[in-house]
XYZ file of C-alpha atoms in Angstrom:
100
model
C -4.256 16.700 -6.616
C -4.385 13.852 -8.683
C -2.665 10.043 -7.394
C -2.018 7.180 -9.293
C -4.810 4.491 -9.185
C -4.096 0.831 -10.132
C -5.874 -1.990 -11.166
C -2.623 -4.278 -9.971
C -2.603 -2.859 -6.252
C -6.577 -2.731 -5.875
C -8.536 -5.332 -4.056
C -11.308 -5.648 -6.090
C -9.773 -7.642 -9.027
C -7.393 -9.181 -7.286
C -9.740 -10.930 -4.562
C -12.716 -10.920 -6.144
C -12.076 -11.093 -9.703
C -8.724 -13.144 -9.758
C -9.625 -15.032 -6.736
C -5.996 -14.642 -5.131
C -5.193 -15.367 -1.648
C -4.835 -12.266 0.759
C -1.113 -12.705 0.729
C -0.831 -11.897 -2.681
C -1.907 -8.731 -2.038
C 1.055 -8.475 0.538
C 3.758 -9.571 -1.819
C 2.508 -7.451 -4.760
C 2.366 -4.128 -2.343
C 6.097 -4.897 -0.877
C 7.578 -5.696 -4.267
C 5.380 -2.478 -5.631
C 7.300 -0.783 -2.836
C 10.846 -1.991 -3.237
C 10.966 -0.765 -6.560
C 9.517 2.449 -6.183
C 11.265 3.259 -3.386
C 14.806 2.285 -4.961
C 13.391 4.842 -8.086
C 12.474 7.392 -5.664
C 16.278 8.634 -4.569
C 15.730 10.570 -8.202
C 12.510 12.133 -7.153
C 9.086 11.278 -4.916
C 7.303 8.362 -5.412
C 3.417 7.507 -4.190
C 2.561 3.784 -3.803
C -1.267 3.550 -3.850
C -3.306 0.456 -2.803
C -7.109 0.459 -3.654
C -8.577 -1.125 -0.742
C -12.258 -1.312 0.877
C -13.722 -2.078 3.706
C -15.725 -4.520 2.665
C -13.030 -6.583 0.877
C -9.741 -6.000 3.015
C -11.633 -4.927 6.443
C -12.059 -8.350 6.644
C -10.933 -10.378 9.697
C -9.391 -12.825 7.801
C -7.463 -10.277 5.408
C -6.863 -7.102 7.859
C -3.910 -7.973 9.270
C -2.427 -7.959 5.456
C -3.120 -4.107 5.137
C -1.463 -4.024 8.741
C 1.856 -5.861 7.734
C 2.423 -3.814 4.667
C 1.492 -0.610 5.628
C 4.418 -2.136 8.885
C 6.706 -2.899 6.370
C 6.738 0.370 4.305
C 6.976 2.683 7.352
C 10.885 0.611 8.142
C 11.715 2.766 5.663
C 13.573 6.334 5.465
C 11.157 8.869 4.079
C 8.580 6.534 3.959
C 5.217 7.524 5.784
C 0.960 6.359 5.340
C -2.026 8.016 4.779
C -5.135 8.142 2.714
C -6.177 9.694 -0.223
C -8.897 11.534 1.323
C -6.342 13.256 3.880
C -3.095 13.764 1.814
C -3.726 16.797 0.177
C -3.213 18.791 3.582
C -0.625 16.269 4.842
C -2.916 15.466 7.698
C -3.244 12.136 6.878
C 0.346 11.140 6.294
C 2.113 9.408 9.343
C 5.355 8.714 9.904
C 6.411 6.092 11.967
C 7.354 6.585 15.902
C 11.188 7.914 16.080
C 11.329 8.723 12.811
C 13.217 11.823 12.254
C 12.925 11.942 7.971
């Protein structure tokens, strides 16, 4: 299985390279999102964010992961999960009540 990896949507460059604050992260995932989502009615889309643990574990940054990951699973057919775990589905959650 192969997913798409980007240098736009990975923490690295963005906070350590570019020096942007952690909310840039947020807007760039949700406006990543919005438009893949709108192009996914004509087939499956995968919205990948390179994070680490080191870099967006932080305290200070954390709860960014937590509102976009948040604001993703509002969505129909939307759902989480890691890399490491998708292949089997195991790792993909959908939110509570969802029924998609």
């Amino acid at each position: 299985m192969t997913l798409p990896y980007t240098v736009e949507l990975n923490d690295i460059p963005m906070m350590m390279v570019q020096h942007h604050e952690s909310d840039h992260m947020l807007k760039r995932a949700i406006d990543s999102f919005d438009r893949l989502y709108e192009e996914s009615k004509e087939r499956p889309k995968i919205l990948s964010l390179a994070i680490h643990p080191y870099i967006s574990g932080q305290p200070f940054r954390i709860n960014i992961l937590r509102r976009s990951t948040t604001t993703v699973n509002q969505f129909d057919a939307s759902c989480t999960g890691t890399a490491s775990r998708s292949s089997t589905g195991t790792g993909l959650r959908r939110p509570e009540g969802s029924t998609t």
